Amino acid sequence: MQIEKRVDDVKAQVKAWRNEGLSVGLVPTMGYLHEGHKSLIDRAVQENDRVVVSIFVNPIQFGPTEDLASYPRDLKADALLCENAGAALVFAPEDGEMYAPDFSTFVDMSGVSDELCGKSRPIHFRGVCTVVNKLFNIVTPDRAYFGEKDAQQLAVIRRMVRDLNMNVTIVGCPIVRESDGLAKSSRNTYLSPEERKAALVLSQAIFAGKALVAAGETDGDRILDSMKAMISAEPLARIDYVEMVKWDTIEVHHKVDCPVLVAMAVFIGKTRLIDNFIWE
Ligand code: PAF
């Protein structure tokens, strides 16, 4: 497996693969890879001749008070996971390779990016769309793989690809959880043992909300209220949002009468975690 740091080297390799008639899959990540990322790579390896994994902690998607500086990094371990999973190339650029000092072009969006995380993290999706657009231009993948844990991000990327007529198929992959239910996340490493236990309240509320819907409850407020009550009972948890939205447009919605996303962001101590379920 190759590890490349330069855009031109990635482009040259992809061009060589294209000349051989090979298909290319892309798994964009910020590194510190876990089983969730591995499930994306596994799927990409099944569906493409060559798989590129990008590992880049994208500075422009972090707000000024967020965890850019402390975001966990371990390129050596990440490269090993990618190699074992069958990736052909890891693209791990430095910040300067992706953003020239006078970089000034951004991909902006409204609507799908406005609610949920877009409300709490106002510049986040502009940064995500911009870097993903750049990665698509560098790798020109046939397919790109994103986790449903970042469900709004998946909806945002799908909308960007549709609106800008981008020539890539977006593949969403299910959330991967720890055996006790906690959704896998690179940010779980921030949790103290006590916080790790408290963090279970997210998945417990998700499972409870989903069980209510499965039992026939369609009233969004009743579903959200019971989920919020569970979370509020955990002293270390502070709700950022617990919302129901239409799955395709991410508009706030209060009835299970169409495909919906029920999503939450909850602080456990200082760590902001997200989780969700999609009801189609
Ligand atoms: O989901 C992530 O890890 C990031 O938001 C992404 C898509 C790699 C863009 O930086």
CSV table of C-alpha atoms and ligand atoms in Angstrom, one decimal:
chain,number,residue,atom,x,y,z
A,1,MET,CA,0.0,0.0,0.0
A,2,GLN,CA,1.2,3.5,-0.9
A,3,ILE,CA,1.2,6.4,1.5
A,4,GLU,CA,1.2,9.7,-0.4
A,5,LYS,CA,1.3,13.3,1.0
A,6,ARG,CA,1.2,15.2,-2.3
A,7,VAL,CA,-1.8,15.9,-4.4
A,8,ASP,CA,0.1,15.5,-7.7
A,9,ASP,CA,1.3,12.0,-6.7
A,10,VAL,CA,-2.2,10.9,-5.9
A,11,LYS,CA,-3.5,12.3,-9.2
A,12,ALA,CA,-0.7,10.5,-11.1
A,13,GLN,CA,-1.5,7.1,-9.4
A,14,VAL,CA,-5.2,7.5,-10.1
A,15,LYS,CA,-4.5,8.3,-13.7
A,16,ALA,CA,-2.4,5.1,-14.0
A,17,TRP,CA,-5.2,3.1,-12.6
A,18,ARG,CA,-7.7,4.7,-14.9
A,19,ASN,CA,-5.4,3.9,-17.9
A,20,GLU,CA,-5.7,0.2,-16.8
A,21,GLY,CA,-9.5,0.6,-16.7
A,22,LEU,CA,-9.7,0.2,-12.9
A,23,SER,CA,-12.5,1.6,-10.7
A,24,VAL,CA,-11.6,3.7,-7.7
A,25,GLY,CA,-13.4,4.1,-4.3
A,26,LEU,CA,-12.7,6.9,-1.8
A,27,VAL,CA,-13.1,6.7,2.0
A,28,PRO,CA,-12.6,10.3,3.3
A,29,THR,CA,-11.6,10.3,7.0
A,30,MET,CA,-9.9,12.4,9.6
A,31,GLY,CA,-7.9,9.5,10.8
A,32,TYR,CA,-7.6,7.8,14.3
A,33,LEU,CA,-9.4,5.0,12.5
A,34,HIS,CA,-11.7,2.5,14.3
A,35,GLU,CA,-14.1,-0.3,13.3
A,36,GLY,CA,-16.6,2.2,11.9
A,37,HIS,CA,-14.0,3.5,9.4
A,38,LYS,CA,-13.0,-0.1,8.7
A,39,SER,CA,-16.5,-1.0,7.7
A,40,LEU,CA,-16.4,1.8,5.1
A,41,ILE,CA,-13.1,0.6,3.8
A,42,ASP,CA,-14.3,-3.0,3.7
A,43,ARG,CA,-17.3,-2.0,1.7
A,44,ALA,CA,-15.2,0.1,-0.7
A,45,VAL,CA,-12.8,-2.8,-1.2
A,46,GLN,CA,-15.7,-5.0,-2.1
A,47,GLU,CA,-17.1,-2.6,-4.7
A,48,ASN,CA,-14.0,-1.1,-6.3
A,49,ASP,CA,-10.8,-2.2,-8.0
A,50,ARG,CA,-8.7,0.3,-6.0
A,51,VAL,CA,-9.5,2.1,-2.7
A,52,VAL,CA,-8.0,5.4,-1.5
A,53,VAL,CA,-8.4,6.4,2.1
A,54,SER,CA,-7.8,10.1,2.8
A,55,ILE,CA,-6.6,11.0,6.3
A,56,PHE,CA,-6.7,14.7,6.9
A,57,VAL,CA,-7.9,16.6,10.0
A,58,ASN,CA,-9.5,19.4,8.0
A,59,PRO,CA,-8.9,22.7,9.9
A,60,ILE,CA,-11.6,24.6,8.1
A,61,GLN,CA,-14.5,22.5,9.5
A,62,PHE,CA,-13.6,23.2,13.2
A,63,GLY,CA,-14.9,26.3,14.9
A,64,PRO,CA,-12.4,28.5,17.0
A,65,THR,CA,-13.4,26.9,20.3
A,66,GLU,CA,-13.5,23.3,19.0
A,67,ASP,CA,-11.0,20.4,19.3
A,68,LEU,CA,-8.8,20.9,16.2
A,69,ALA,CA,-5.6,21.0,18.3
A,70,SER,CA,-6.4,18.0,20.5
A,71,TYR,CA,-8.0,15.9,17.7
A,72,PRO,CA,-6.4,12.4,18.1
A,73,ARG,CA,-3.8,11.4,15.4
A,74,ASP,CA,-1.9,8.2,14.8
A,75,LEU,CA,-0.9,7.8,11.1
A,76,LYS,CA,1.1,4.7,11.7
A,77,ALA,CA,-1.8,2.7,13.3
A,78,ASP,CA,-4.1,4.1,10.6
A,79,ALA,CA,-1.9,3.1,7.8
A,80,LEU,CA,-1.7,-0.5,9.2
A,81,LEU,CA,-5.5,-0.7,9.5
A,82,CYS,CA,-5.9,0.6,5.9
A,83,GLU,CA,-3.3,-1.9,4.6
A,84,ASN,CA,-4.9,-4.8,6.4
A,85,ALA,CA,-8.3,-3.9,5.1
A,86,GLY,CA,-7.0,-3.9,1.5
A,87,ALA,CA,-6.8,-0.2,0.7
A,88,ALA,CA,-4.3,0.6,-2.2
A,89,LEU,CA,-3.4,4.1,-1.2
A,90,VAL,CA,-3.5,6.4,1.9
A,91,PHE,CA,-3.6,10.1,1.1
A,92,ALA,CA,-2.3,12.0,4.2
A,93,PRO,CA,-1.5,15.6,3.2
A,94,GLU,CA,-0.2,18.4,5.4
A,95,ASP,CA,-2.5,21.4,5.9
A,96,GLY,CA,-0.3,23.4,3.4
A,97,GLU,CA,-0.8,20.9,0.7
A,98,MET,CA,-4.6,21.3,0.9
A,99,TYR,CA,-4.8,25.0,1.6
A,100,ALA,CA,-2.5,27.6,0.1
A,101,PRO,CA,-1.9,30.6,2.4
A,102,ASP,CA,-4.3,32.7,0.2
A,103,PHE,CA,-6.9,29.9,-0.2
A,104,SER,CA,-10.3,31.7,-0.7
A,105,THR,CA,-12.8,29.4,-2.5
A,106,PHE,CA,-15.4,27.6,-0.4
A,107,VAL,CA,-18.5,25.4,-1.1
A,108,ASP,CA,-21.4,26.8,0.8
A,109,MET,CA,-24.9,25.4,1.2
A,110,SER,CA,-28.2,26.3,2.8
A,111,GLY,CA,-31.2,24.2,3.9
A,112,VAL,CA,-29.8,20.7,4.5
A,113,SER,CA,-26.9,22.2,6.4
A,114,ASP,CA,-28.9,24.6,8.6
A,115,GLU,CA,-30.4,22.5,11.4
A,116,LEU,CA,-28.9,20.0,13.9
A,117,CYS,CA,-25.1,20.2,13.8
A,118,GLY,CA,-25.3,23.1,11.4
A,119,LYS,CA,-26.9,25.2,14.1
A,120,SER,CA,-24.4,24.4,16.8
A,121,ARG,CA,-21.4,24.4,14.4
A,122,PRO,CA,-22.1,27.3,11.9
A,123,ILE,CA,-19.0,26.9,9.7
A,124,HIS,CA,-18.7,23.1,9.9
A,125,PHE,CA,-20.5,22.0,6.8
A,126,ARG,CA,-18.9,24.7,4.6
A,127,GLY,CA,-15.6,23.2,5.7
A,128,VAL,CA,-16.8,19.7,5.1
A,129,CYS,CA,-18.2,20.4,1.6
A,130,THR,CA,-15.1,22.3,0.6
A,131,VAL,CA,-12.7,19.6,1.6
A,132,VAL,CA,-14.8,16.8,0.3
A,133,ASN,CA,-15.1,18.7,-3.0
A,134,LYS,CA,-11.3,19.0,-3.1
A,135,LEU,CA,-10.9,15.3,-2.3
A,136,PHE,CA,-13.3,14.4,-5.1
A,137,ASN,CA,-11.3,16.5,-7.6
A,138,ILE,CA,-8.0,15.0,-6.5
A,139,VAL,CA,-9.1,11.3,-6.4
A,140,THR,CA,-12.0,11.5,-9.0
A,141,PRO,CA,-13.6,8.4,-7.3
A,142,ASP,CA,-16.4,6.3,-8.9
A,143,ARG,CA,-17.8,5.9,-5.4
A,144,ALA,CA,-17.3,7.6,-2.0
A,145,TYR,CA,-18.2,6.1,1.4
A,146,PHE,CA,-19.6,8.0,4.4
A,147,GLY,CA,-21.0,6.7,7.7
A,148,GLU,CA,-24.6,7.1,8.8
A,149,LYS,CA,-23.3,8.2,12.2
A,150,ASP,CA,-22.7,11.6,10.6
A,151,ALA,CA,-26.2,11.4,9.1
A,152,GLN,CA,-26.5,15.1,8.4
A,153,GLN,CA,-23.1,15.1,6.8
A,154,LEU,CA,-24.2,12.3,4.5
A,155,ALA,CA,-27.4,14.2,3.5
A,156,VAL,CA,-25.3,17.4,2.9
A,157,ILE,CA,-22.8,15.5,0.7
A,158,ARG,CA,-25.6,13.9,-1.3
A,159,ARG,CA,-27.1,17.3,-1.8
A,160,MET,CA,-23.8,18.8,-2.9
A,161,VAL,CA,-23.2,16.0,-5.4
A,162,ARG,CA,-26.7,16.4,-6.8
A,163,ASP,CA,-26.6,20.2,-6.9
A,164,LEU,CA,-23.2,20.5,-8.5
A,165,ASN,CA,-23.7,17.5,-10.9
A,166,MET,CA,-20.7,15.7,-9.5
A,167,ASN,CA,-19.8,12.4,-11.1
A,168,VAL,CA,-19.6,10.2,-8.0
A,169,THR,CA,-21.9,7.8,-6.3
A,170,ILE,CA,-22.3,8.4,-2.6
A,171,VAL,CA,-22.6,5.2,-0.5
A,172,GLY,CA,-23.9,5.5,3.1
A,173,CYS,CA,-22.9,2.8,5.6
A,174,PRO,CA,-24.6,1.8,8.9
A,175,ILE,CA,-23.4,3.0,12.3
A,176,VAL,CA,-20.9,0.6,14.0
A,177,ARG,CA,-21.3,0.3,17.8
A,178,GLU,CA,-19.3,-1.0,20.7
A,179,SER,CA,-20.8,-4.2,22.3
A,180,ASP,CA,-22.6,-2.0,24.9
A,181,GLY,CA,-24.2,0.2,22.2
A,182,LEU,CA,-22.0,3.3,22.2
A,183,ALA,CA,-21.5,4.5,18.6
A,184,LYS,CA,-17.8,4.2,17.6
A,185,SER,CA,-16.1,7.6,17.3
A,186,SER,CA,-12.6,8.9,17.4
A,187,ARG,CA,-13.8,11.3,20.1
A,188,ASN,CA,-14.7,8.5,22.5
A,189,THR,CA,-11.0,8.5,23.4
A,190,TYR,CA,-11.6,11.8,25.2
A,191,LEU,CA,-13.9,10.2,27.7
A,192,SER,CA,-12.7,9.3,31.3
A,193,PRO,CA,-13.9,5.9,32.6
A,194,GLU,CA,-16.8,7.6,34.4
A,195,GLU,CA,-17.8,9.6,31.3
A,196,ARG,CA,-17.5,6.5,29.1
A,197,LYS,CA,-20.2,4.9,31.3
A,198,ALA,CA,-22.4,8.1,31.2
A,199,ALA,CA,-22.0,8.2,27.4
A,200,LEU,CA,-24.1,5.1,27.1
A,201,VAL,CA,-27.2,7.3,27.7
A,202,LEU,CA,-26.9,8.4,24.0
A,203,SER,CA,-27.4,4.9,22.5
A,204,GLN,CA,-29.9,4.0,25.2
A,205,ALA,CA,-32.1,7.0,24.2
A,206,ILE,CA,-31.6,6.2,20.5
A,207,PHE,CA,-32.7,2.6,21.1
A,208,ALA,CA,-35.7,3.7,23.2
A,209,GLY,CA,-36.8,6.3,20.6
A,210,LYS,CA,-36.5,3.7,17.9
A,211,ALA,CA,-38.5,1.2,19.9
A,212,LEU,CA,-41.3,3.7,20.4
A,213,VAL,CA,-41.5,4.3,16.6
A,214,ALA,CA,-41.4,0.5,16.0
A,215,ALA,CA,-44.3,0.2,18.4
A,216,GLY,CA,-46.3,2.6,16.3
A,217,GLU,CA,-45.8,6.0,17.9
A,218,THR,CA,-45.8,8.7,15.3
A,219,ASP,CA,-45.9,11.8,17.5
A,220,GLY,CA,-42.4,13.4,17.2
A,221,ASP,CA,-42.8,15.4,20.3
A,222,ARG,CA,-43.7,12.4,22.5
A,223,ILE,CA,-40.7,10.5,21.0
A,224,LEU,CA,-38.3,13.3,21.5
A,225,ASP,CA,-39.6,14.2,25.0
A,226,SER,CA,-39.0,10.6,26.3
A,227,MET,CA,-35.5,10.5,24.8
A,228,LYS,CA,-34.7,13.9,26.3
A,229,ALA,CA,-36.0,12.8,29.7
A,230,MET,CA,-33.6,9.8,29.6
A,231,ILE,CA,-30.6,11.9,28.8
A,232,SER,CA,-31.4,14.6,31.3
A,233,ALA,CA,-31.4,11.9,34.1
A,234,GLU,CA,-27.7,11.4,33.5
A,235,PRO,CA,-25.8,14.1,35.5
A,236,LEU,CA,-22.8,14.1,33.2
A,237,ALA,CA,-24.9,14.7,30.1
A,238,ARG,CA,-25.9,18.1,28.6
A,239,ILE,CA,-28.1,18.1,25.6
A,240,ASP,CA,-27.0,20.2,22.6
A,241,TYR,CA,-30.0,19.0,20.5
A,242,VAL,CA,-32.4,16.1,20.2
A,243,GLU,CA,-34.4,16.6,17.0
A,244,MET,CA,-36.5,14.9,14.4
A,245,VAL,CA,-36.1,16.0,10.8
A,246,LYS,CA,-37.1,14.8,7.3
A,247,TRP,CA,-34.3,12.4,6.2
A,248,ASP,CA,-33.9,13.9,2.7
A,249,THR,CA,-34.1,17.6,3.4
A,250,ILE,CA,-33.1,17.8,7.1
A,251,GLU,CA,-36.1,20.1,7.8
A,252,VAL,CA,-37.5,19.9,11.4
A,253,HIS,CA,-40.5,17.6,11.3
A,254,HIS,CA,-42.8,16.4,14.1
A,255,LYS,CA,-44.5,13.3,12.7
A,256,VAL,CA,-43.3,9.9,11.6
A,257,ASP,CA,-45.2,10.1,8.3
A,258,CYS,CA,-42.2,10.1,6.0
A,259,PRO,CA,-38.6,8.9,6.2
A,260,VAL,CA,-37.2,10.7,9.3
A,261,LEU,CA,-33.8,11.1,11.0
A,262,VAL,CA,-33.9,11.3,14.8
A,263,ALA,CA,-30.5,12.8,15.7
A,264,MET,CA,-28.8,14.1,18.9
A,265,ALA,CA,-25.7,15.8,20.0
A,266,VAL,CA,-24.9,15.5,23.7
A,267,PHE,CA,-22.0,16.8,25.7
A,268,ILE,CA,-20.6,14.2,28.1
A,269,GLY,CA,-18.3,16.5,30.2
A,270,LYS,CA,-16.5,18.5,27.6
A,271,THR,CA,-16.9,15.9,24.8
A,272,ARG,CA,-19.6,16.4,22.3
A,273,LEU,CA,-20.9,13.1,20.9
A,274,ILE,CA,-23.6,12.5,18.3
A,275,ASP,CA,-25.9,9.5,17.5
A,276,ASN,CA,-29.0,8.9,15.5
A,277,PHE,CA,-31.5,6.5,14.0
A,278,ILE,CA,-33.0,6.7,10.5
A,279,TRP,CA,-36.6,5.5,10.1
A,280,GLU,CA,-37.5,4.9,6.4
B,1,PAF,O1,-16.5,12.6,8.7
B,1,PAF,C1,-15.3,13.0,8.6
B,1,PAF,O2,-14.4,12.4,9.1
B,1,PAF,C2,-15.0,14.4,8.0
B,1,PAF,O3,-16.0,15.3,8.2
B,1,PAF,C3,-14.7,14.2,6.5
B,1,PAF,C4,-15.9,13.7,5.7
B,1,PAF,C5,-13.5,13.3,6.3
B,1,PAF,C6,-14.3,15.6,6.0
B,1,PAF,O4,-13.2,16.1,6.6
